[in-house]
Coordinates of C-alpha atoms (C1' of nucleotides) in Angstrom, one line a residue:
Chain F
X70 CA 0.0 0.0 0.0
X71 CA 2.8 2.7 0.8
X72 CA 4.6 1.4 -2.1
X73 CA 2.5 1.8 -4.5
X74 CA 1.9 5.0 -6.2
X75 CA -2.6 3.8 -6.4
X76 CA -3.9 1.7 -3.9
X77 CA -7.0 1.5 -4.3
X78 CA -8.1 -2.0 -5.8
X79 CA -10.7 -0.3 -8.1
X80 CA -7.8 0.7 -9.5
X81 CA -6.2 -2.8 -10.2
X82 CA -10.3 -3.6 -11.4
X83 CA -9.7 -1.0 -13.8
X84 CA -6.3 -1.9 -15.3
X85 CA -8.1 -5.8 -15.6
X86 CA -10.4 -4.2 -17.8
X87 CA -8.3 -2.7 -20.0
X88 CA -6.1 -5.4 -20.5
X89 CA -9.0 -6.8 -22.0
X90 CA -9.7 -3.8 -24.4
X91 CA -10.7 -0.5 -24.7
X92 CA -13.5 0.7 -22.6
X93 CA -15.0 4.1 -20.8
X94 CA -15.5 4.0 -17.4
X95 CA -19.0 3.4 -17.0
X96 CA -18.6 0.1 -19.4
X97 CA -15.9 -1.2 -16.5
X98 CA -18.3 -0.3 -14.4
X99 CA -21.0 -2.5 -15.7
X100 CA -18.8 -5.6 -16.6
X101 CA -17.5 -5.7 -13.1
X102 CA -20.8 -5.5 -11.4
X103 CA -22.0 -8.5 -14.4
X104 CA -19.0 -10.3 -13.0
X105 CA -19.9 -10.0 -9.4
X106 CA -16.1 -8.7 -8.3
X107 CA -17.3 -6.4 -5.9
X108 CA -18.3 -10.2 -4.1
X109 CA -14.5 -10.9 -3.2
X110 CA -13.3 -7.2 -3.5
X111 CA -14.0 -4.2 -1.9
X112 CA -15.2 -1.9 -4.8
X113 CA -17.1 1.5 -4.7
X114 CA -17.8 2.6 -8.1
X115 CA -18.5 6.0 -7.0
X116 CA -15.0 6.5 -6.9
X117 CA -14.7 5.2 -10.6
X118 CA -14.2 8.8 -11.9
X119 CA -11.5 9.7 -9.6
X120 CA -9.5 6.7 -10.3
X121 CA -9.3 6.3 -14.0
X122 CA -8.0 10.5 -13.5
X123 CA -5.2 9.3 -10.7
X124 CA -4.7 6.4 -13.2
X125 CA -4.4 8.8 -16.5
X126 CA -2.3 11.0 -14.4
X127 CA -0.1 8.2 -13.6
X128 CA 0.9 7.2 -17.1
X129 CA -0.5 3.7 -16.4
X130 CA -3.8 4.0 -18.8
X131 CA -4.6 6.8 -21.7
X132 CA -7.3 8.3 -23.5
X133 CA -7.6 6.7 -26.2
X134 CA -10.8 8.5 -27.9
X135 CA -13.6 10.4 -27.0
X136 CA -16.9 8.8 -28.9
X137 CA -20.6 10.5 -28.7
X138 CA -23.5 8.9 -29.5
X139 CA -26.5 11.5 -30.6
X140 CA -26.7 13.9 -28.1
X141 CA -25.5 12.0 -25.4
X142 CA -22.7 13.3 -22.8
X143 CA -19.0 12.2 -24.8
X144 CA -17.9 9.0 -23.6
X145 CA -14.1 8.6 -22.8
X146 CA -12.8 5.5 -23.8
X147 CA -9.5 4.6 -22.4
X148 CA -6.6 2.1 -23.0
X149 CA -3.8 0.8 -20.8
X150 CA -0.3 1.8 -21.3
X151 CA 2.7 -0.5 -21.6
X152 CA 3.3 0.9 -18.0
X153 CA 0.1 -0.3 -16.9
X154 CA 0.0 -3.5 -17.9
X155 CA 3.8 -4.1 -16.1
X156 CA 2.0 -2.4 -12.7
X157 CA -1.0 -4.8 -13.5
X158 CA 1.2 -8.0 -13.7
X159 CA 3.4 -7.0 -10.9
X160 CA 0.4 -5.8 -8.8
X161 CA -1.4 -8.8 -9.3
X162 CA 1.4 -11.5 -8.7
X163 CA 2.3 -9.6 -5.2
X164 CA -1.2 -10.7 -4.5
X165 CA -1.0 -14.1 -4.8
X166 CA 2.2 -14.5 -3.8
X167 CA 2.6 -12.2 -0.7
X168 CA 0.8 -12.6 2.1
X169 CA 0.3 -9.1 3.8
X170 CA -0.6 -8.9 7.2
X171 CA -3.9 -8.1 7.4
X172 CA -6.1 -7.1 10.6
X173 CA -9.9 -8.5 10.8
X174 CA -12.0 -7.0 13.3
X175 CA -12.6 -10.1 14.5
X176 CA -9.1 -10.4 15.7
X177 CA -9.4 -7.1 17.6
X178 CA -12.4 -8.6 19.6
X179 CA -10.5 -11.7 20.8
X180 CA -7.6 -9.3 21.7
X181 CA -9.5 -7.5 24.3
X182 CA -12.2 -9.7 25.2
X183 CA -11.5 -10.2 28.4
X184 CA -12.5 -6.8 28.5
X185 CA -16.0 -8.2 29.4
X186 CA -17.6 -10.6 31.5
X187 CA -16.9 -14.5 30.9
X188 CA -20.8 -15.4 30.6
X189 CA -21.1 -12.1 28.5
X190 CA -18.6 -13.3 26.0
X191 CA -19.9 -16.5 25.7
X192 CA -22.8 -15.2 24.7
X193 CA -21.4 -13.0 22.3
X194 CA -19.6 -15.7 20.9
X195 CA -22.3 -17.8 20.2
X196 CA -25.0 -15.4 19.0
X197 CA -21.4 -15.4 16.1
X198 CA -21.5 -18.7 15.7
X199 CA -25.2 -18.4 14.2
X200 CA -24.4 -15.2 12.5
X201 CA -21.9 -17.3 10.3
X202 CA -24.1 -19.9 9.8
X203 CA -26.6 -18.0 8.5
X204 CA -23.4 -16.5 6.0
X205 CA -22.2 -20.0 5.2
X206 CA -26.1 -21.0 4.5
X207 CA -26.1 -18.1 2.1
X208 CA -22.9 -18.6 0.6
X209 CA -23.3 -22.0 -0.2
X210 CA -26.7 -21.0 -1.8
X211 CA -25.1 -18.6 -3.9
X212 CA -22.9 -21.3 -4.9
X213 CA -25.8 -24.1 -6.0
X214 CA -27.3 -21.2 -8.1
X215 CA -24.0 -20.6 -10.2
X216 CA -23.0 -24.2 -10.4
X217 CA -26.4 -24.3 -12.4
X218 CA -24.7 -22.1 -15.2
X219 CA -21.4 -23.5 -16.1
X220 CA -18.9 -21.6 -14.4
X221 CA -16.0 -23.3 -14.2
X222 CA -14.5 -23.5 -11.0
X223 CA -11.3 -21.5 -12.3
X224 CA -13.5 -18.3 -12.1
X225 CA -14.9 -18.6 -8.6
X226 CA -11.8 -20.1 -6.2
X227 CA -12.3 -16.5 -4.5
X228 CA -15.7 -18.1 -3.8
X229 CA -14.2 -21.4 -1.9
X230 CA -12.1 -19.6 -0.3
X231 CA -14.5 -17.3 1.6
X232 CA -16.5 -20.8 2.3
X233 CA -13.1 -22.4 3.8
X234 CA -11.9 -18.7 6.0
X235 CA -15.9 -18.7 7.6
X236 CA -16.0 -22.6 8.3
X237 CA -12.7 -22.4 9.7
X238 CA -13.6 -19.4 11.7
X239 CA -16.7 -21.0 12.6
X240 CA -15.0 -24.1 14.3
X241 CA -12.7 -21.6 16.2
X242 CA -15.4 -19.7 17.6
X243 CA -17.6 -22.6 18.5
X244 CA -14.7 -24.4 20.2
X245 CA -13.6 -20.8 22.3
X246 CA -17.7 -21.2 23.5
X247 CA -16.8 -24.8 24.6
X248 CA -13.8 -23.7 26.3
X249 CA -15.4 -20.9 28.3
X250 CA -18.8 -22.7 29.7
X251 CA -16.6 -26.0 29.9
X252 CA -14.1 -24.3 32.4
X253 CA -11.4 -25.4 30.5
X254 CA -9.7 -22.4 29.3
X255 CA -6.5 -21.4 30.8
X256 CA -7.1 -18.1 33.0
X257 CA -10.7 -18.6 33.5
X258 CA -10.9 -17.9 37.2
X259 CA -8.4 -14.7 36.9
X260 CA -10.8 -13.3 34.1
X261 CA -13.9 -13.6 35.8
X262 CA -12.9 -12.4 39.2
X263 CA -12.0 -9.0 37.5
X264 CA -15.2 -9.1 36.8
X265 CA -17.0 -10.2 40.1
X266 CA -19.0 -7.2 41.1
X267 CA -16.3 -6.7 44.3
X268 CA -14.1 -4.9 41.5
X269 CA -16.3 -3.2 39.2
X270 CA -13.7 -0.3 38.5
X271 CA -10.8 -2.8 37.6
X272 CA -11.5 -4.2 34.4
X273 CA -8.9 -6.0 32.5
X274 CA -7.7 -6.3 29.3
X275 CA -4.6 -8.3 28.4
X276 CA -2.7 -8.4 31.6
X277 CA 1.1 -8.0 31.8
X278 CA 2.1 -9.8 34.2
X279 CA 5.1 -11.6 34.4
X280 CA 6.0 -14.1 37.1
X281 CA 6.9 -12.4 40.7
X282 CA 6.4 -9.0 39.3
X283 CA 4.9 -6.7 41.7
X284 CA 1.8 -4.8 40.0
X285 CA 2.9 -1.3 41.9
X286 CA 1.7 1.5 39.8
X287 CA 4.5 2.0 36.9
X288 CA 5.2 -1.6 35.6
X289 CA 5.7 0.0 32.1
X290 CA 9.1 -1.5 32.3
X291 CA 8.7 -5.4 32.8
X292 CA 7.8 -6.7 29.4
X293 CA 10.3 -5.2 26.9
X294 CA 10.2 -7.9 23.6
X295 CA 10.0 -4.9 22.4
X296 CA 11.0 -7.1 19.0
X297 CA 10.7 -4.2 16.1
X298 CA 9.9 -1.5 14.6
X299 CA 7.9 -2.6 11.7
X300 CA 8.5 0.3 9.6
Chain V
X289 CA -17.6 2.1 10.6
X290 CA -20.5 4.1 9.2
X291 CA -22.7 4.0 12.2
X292 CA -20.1 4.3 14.5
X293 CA -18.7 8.3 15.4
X294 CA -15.3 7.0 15.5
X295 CA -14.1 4.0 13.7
X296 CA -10.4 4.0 14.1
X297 CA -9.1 1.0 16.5
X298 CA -6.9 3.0 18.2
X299 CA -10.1 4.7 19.9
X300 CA -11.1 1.0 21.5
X301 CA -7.7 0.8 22.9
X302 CA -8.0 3.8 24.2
X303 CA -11.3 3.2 26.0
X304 CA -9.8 0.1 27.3
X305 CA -7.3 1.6 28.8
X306 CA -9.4 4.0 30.6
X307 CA -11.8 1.3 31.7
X308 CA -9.0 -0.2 33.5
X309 CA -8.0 3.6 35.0
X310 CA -7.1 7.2 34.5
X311 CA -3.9 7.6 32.2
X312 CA -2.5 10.0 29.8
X313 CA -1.8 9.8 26.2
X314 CA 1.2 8.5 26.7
X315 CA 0.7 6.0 29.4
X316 CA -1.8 4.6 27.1
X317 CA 0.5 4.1 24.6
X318 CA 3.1 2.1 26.4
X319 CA 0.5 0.1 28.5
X320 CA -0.6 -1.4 25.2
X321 CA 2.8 -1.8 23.5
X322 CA 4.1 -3.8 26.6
X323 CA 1.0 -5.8 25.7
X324 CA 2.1 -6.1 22.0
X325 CA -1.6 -5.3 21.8
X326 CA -0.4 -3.7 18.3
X327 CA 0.0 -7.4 17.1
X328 CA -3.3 -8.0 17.1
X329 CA -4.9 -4.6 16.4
X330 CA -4.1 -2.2 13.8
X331 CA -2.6 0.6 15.9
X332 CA -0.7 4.1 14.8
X333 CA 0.3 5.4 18.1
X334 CA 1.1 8.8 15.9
X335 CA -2.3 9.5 15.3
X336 CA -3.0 8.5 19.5
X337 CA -3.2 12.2 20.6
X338 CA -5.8 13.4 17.6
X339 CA -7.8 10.6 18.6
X340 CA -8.3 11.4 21.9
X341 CA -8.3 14.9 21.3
X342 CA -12.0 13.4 18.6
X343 CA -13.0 10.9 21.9
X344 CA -12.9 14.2 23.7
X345 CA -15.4 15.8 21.7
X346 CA -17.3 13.5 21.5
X347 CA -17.8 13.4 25.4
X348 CA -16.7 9.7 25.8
X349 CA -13.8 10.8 27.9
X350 CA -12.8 13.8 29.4
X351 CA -9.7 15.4 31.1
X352 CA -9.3 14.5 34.9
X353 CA -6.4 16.7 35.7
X354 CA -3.2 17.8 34.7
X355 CA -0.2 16.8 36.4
X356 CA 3.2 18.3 36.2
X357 CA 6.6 16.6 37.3
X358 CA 9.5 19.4 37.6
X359 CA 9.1 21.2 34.9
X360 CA 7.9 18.5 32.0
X361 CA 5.2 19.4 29.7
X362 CA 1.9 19.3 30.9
X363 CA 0.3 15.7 31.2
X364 CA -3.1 15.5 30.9
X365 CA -5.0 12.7 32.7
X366 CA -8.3 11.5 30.9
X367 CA -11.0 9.3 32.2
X368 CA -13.7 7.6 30.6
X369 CA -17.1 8.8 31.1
X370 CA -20.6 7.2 31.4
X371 CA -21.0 7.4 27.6
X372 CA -17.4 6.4 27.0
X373 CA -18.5 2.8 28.7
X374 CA -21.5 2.3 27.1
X375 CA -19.8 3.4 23.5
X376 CA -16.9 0.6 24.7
X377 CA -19.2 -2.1 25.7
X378 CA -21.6 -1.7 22.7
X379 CA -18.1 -1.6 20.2
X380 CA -16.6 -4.5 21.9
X381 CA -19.9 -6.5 21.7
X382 CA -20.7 -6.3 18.2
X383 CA -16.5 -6.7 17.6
X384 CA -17.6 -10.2 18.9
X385 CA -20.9 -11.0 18.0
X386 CA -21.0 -9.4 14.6
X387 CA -19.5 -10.6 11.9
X388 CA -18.1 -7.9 9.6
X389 CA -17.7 -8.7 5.4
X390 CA -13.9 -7.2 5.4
X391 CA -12.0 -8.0 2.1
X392 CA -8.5 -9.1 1.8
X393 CA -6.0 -8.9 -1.0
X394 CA -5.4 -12.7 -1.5
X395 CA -9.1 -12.7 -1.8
X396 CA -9.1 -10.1 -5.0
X397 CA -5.7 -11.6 -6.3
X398 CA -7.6 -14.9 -6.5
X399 CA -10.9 -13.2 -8.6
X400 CA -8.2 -11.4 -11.2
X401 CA -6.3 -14.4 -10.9
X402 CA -7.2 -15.9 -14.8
X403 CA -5.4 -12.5 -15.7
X404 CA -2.3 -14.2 -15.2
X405 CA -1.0 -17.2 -17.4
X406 CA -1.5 -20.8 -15.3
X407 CA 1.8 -21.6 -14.8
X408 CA 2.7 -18.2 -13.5
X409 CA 0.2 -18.7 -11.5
X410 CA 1.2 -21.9 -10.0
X411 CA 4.6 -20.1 -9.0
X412 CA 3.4 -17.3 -7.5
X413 CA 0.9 -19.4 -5.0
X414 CA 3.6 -22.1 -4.4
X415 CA 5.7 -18.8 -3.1
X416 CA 2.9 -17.9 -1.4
X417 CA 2.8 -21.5 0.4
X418 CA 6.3 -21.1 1.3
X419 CA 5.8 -17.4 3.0
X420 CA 3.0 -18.7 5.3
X421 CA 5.5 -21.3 6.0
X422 CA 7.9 -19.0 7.6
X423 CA 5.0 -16.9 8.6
X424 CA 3.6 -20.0 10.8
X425 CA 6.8 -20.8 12.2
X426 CA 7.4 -17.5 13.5
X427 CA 4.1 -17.9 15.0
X428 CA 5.0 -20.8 16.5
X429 CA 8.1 -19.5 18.0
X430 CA 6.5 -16.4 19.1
X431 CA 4.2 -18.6 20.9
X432 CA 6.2 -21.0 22.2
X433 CA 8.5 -18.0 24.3
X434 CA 5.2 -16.6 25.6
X435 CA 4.4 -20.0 27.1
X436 CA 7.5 -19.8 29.2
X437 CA 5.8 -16.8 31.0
X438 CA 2.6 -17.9 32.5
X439 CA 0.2 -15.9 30.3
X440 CA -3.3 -17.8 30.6
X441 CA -4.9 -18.8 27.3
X442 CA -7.2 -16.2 27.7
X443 CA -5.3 -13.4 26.9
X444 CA -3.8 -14.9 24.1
X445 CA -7.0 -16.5 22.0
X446 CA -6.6 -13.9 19.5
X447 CA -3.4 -15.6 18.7
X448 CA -4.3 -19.2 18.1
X449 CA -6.9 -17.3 16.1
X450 CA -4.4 -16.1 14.2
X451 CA -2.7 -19.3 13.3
X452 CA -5.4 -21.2 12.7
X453 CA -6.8 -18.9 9.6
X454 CA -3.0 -19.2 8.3
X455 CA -3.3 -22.6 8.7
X456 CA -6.2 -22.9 6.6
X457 CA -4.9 -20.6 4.1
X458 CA -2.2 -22.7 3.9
X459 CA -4.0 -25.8 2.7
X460 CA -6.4 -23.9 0.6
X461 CA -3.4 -22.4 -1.4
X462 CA -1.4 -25.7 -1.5
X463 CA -4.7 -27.5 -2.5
X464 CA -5.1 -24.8 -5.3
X465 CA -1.6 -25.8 -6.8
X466 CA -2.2 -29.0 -7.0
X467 CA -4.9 -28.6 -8.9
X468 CA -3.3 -26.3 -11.0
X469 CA -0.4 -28.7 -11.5
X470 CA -2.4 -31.8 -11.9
X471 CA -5.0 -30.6 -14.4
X472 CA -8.2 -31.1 -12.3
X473 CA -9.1 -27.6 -11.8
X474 CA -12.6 -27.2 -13.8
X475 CA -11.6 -24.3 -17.2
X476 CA -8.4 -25.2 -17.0
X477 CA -7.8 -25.5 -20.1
X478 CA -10.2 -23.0 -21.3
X479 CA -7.9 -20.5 -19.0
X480 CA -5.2 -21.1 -20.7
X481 CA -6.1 -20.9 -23.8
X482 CA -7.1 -17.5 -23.1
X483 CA -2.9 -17.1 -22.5
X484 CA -2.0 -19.0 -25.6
X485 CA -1.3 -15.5 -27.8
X486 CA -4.8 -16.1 -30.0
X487 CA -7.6 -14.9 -28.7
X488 CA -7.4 -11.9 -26.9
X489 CA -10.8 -10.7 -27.3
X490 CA -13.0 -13.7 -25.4
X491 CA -11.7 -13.5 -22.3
X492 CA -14.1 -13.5 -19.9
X493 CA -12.6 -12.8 -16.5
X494 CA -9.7 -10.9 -16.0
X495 CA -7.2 -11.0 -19.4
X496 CA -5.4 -11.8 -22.5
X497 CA -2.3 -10.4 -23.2
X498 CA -2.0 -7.9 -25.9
X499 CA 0.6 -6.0 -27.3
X500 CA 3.7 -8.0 -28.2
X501 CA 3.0 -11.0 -28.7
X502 CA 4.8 -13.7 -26.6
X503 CA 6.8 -12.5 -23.8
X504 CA 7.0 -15.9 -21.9
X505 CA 6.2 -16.4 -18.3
X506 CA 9.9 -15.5 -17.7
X507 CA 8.5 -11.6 -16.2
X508 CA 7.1 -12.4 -13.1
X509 CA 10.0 -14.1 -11.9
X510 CA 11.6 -10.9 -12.8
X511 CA 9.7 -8.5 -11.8
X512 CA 9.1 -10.7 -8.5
X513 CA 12.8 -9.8 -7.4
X514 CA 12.7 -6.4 -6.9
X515 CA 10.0 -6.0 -4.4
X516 CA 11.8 -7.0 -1.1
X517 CA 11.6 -3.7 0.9
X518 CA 8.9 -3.0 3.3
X519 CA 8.2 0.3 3.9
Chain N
dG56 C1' 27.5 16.8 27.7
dG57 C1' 25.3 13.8 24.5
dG58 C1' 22.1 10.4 23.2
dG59 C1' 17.8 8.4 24.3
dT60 C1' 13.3 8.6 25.7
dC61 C1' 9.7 10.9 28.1
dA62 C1' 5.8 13.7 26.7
dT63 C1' 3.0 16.7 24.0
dG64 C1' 1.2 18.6 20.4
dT65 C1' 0.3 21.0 15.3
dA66 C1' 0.2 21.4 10.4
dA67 C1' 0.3 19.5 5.9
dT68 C1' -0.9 15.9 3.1
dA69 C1' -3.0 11.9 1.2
dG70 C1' -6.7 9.0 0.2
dG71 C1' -11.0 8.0 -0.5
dT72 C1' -16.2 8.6 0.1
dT73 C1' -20.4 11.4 -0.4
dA74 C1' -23.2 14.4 -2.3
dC75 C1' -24.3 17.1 -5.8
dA76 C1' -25.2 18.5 -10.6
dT77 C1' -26.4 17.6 -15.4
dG78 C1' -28.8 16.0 -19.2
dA79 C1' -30.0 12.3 -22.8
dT80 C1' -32.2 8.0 -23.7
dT81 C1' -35.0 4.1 -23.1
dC82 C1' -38.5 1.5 -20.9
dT83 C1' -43.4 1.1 -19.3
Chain X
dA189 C1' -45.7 11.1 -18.9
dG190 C1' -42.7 9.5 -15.6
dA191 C1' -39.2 6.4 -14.0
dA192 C1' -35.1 4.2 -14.5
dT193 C1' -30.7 4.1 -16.3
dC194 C1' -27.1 5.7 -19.3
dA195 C1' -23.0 8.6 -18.6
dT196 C1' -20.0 12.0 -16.7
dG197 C1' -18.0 14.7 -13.8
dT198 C1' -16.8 18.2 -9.6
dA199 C1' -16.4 19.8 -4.9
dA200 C1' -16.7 19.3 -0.2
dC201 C1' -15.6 16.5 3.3
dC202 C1' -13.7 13.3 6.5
dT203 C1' -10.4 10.6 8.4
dA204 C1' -6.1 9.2 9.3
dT205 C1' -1.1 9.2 8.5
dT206 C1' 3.3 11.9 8.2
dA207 C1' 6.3 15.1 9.3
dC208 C1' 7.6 18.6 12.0
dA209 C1' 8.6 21.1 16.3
dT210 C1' 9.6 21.5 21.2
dG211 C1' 11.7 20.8 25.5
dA212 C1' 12.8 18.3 30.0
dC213 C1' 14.8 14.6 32.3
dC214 C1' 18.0 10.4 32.9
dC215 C1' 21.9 7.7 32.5
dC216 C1' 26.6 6.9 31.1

DNA sequence: GGGGTCATGTAATAGGTTACATGATTCT
DNA sequence: AGAATCATGTAACCTATTACATGACCCC
């Protein structure tokens, strides 16, 4: 993302289309949406217009005339550059190849739930579990419906995918539920005395301590991993 | 993110940090670093002192006092208010019970993904297989050393969370080479085709290659070389 | 006395989204 | 006739990141 001069995947959407040929924006628009991308990647076509100009101003795509039917507004069509389609390829394969770290909000949750009572959580956590349930359900509906057309699968692995990440997640979150009302998770007690009414200012989140420590008021020191400075 | 006033994660953290007590800005800051709570969450501690400055506004916390060692700057002390709570609780809750559709890049690289020749693609993804390889192990290691302090499982579920999706990414992407590889995928061969320097035009997903005509899957390799600095 | 880090802030910039504005054509 | 949709664009806005700027204190 800071390397790269355009971020924005509607960008990459863009230089896909063009690849394939000539086009004006709102034609990428519409084969896009016919395709579905905006399924597996965050698209706003609203932005269309801006991009294509950060695009053209870029080098990586050109106009390449500007048609008019009757009386109707003129109608840009664009083509990609030869420096285009090297940012699409190279784009493209970091992709696939690199995995970026990536935050979910999910993640964020789990990493200060014990910001909230045990039996709360659980809760929580299981009102989730039907949530993706209900998304699986719908996904695998979506599925049956385009099997019926012949899609090959080649065109829709973004769609197994998503099925896999929200079965696996699924399984996690239904086993963190077993682990809570079970008593079985590690920490268990510690967590829901914080919480035990006696010591309603003191809530939690992640504590820090480390063996014999002594929790006086500065322990900023203890914990120094302090492994990087991912920058 | 729409609903919410404030949608940056940094904002959570900070209301977790007040739950626990009153701090200032800076206090915050190192509390959650010694927790390697940035690990998790998606945290600028640049941008720490606008947010609070936005959480003030918006009357979720406000400034306790300000203290003054020697002569230091100013430190302002915040606390969290009544609305602050509610605003954390009602975050945190849906953090957990709600799953959110969040895109990631693999996800688009795998929708553009027949704009790339077949066996390109195969090397890219088998790359891909080996970073998550490393990526796991360090996991694994990072793991294993905070298991040597007695940190309960509870405070570290978001990181078994963690290794688990890689996990299945893993699979997925090996799984997705074999098939490649071995010639089951479904379009296959149509896919390729689409690569074989005829017929640009009939390409339904993602691309042909125009322009010159056979360049050879030698240019990812390339290209794939020079993209080894993080920024 | 020099480097690090404690501690706070401000200003500029980037990046993208939203809302607005326009007008023709086609469908019902 | 009226609605939808084709088709384009601009301007305001928001949010967050980056860079800058300051100065005290602490340890070697």
């Amino acid at each position: 993302m800071s390397k790269r001069k355009i971020g924005n995947p509607l960008a990459l959407v863009v230089l896909a289309c063009l690849i394939e040929r000539p086009m004006h924006p709102y034609e990428m628009a519409t084969t896009m949406r016919s395709r579905a991308k905006h399924e597996s990647i965050k698209l706003n076509y609203g932005s269309l217009y801006t991009v294509v100009q950060s695009l053209e101003r870029l080098g990586l795509i050109e106009a390449h005339e500007t048609e008019r039917e009757g009386k109707r507004p003129e109608r840009t069509v664009y083509t990609i550059t030869d420096a285009g389609r090297m940012e699409y390829v190279d784009w493209l394969s970091e992709l696939l190849s690199t995995p970026e770290r990536e935050y979910t909000t999910f993640e964020a949750g789990l990493a200060l739930l014990p910001g909230l009572p045990p039996d709360d959580v659980a809760d929580l956590l299981e009102q989730r579990c039907r949530n993706l349930e209900i998304t699986l359900a719908q996904l695998r509906a979506a599925d049956a419906a385009v099997s019926l057309q012949e899609v090959p699968k080649v065109f829709r692995v973004e769609f197994d995918f998503r099925v896999l990440r929200t079965e696996a997640e699924l399984a996690f979150t239904a086993n963190l539920v077993g682990e809570i009302c079970s008593g079985s998770l590690g920490g268990l007690d510690e967590w829901r005395s914080f919480h035990a009414e006696s010591s309603p200012e003191t809530a939690p989140l992640g504590a820090a301590r480390a063996g014999p420590a002594k929790p006086g008021r500065r322990n900023t020191a203890e914990r120094s991993t302090e492994r990087d400075k991912d920058k």
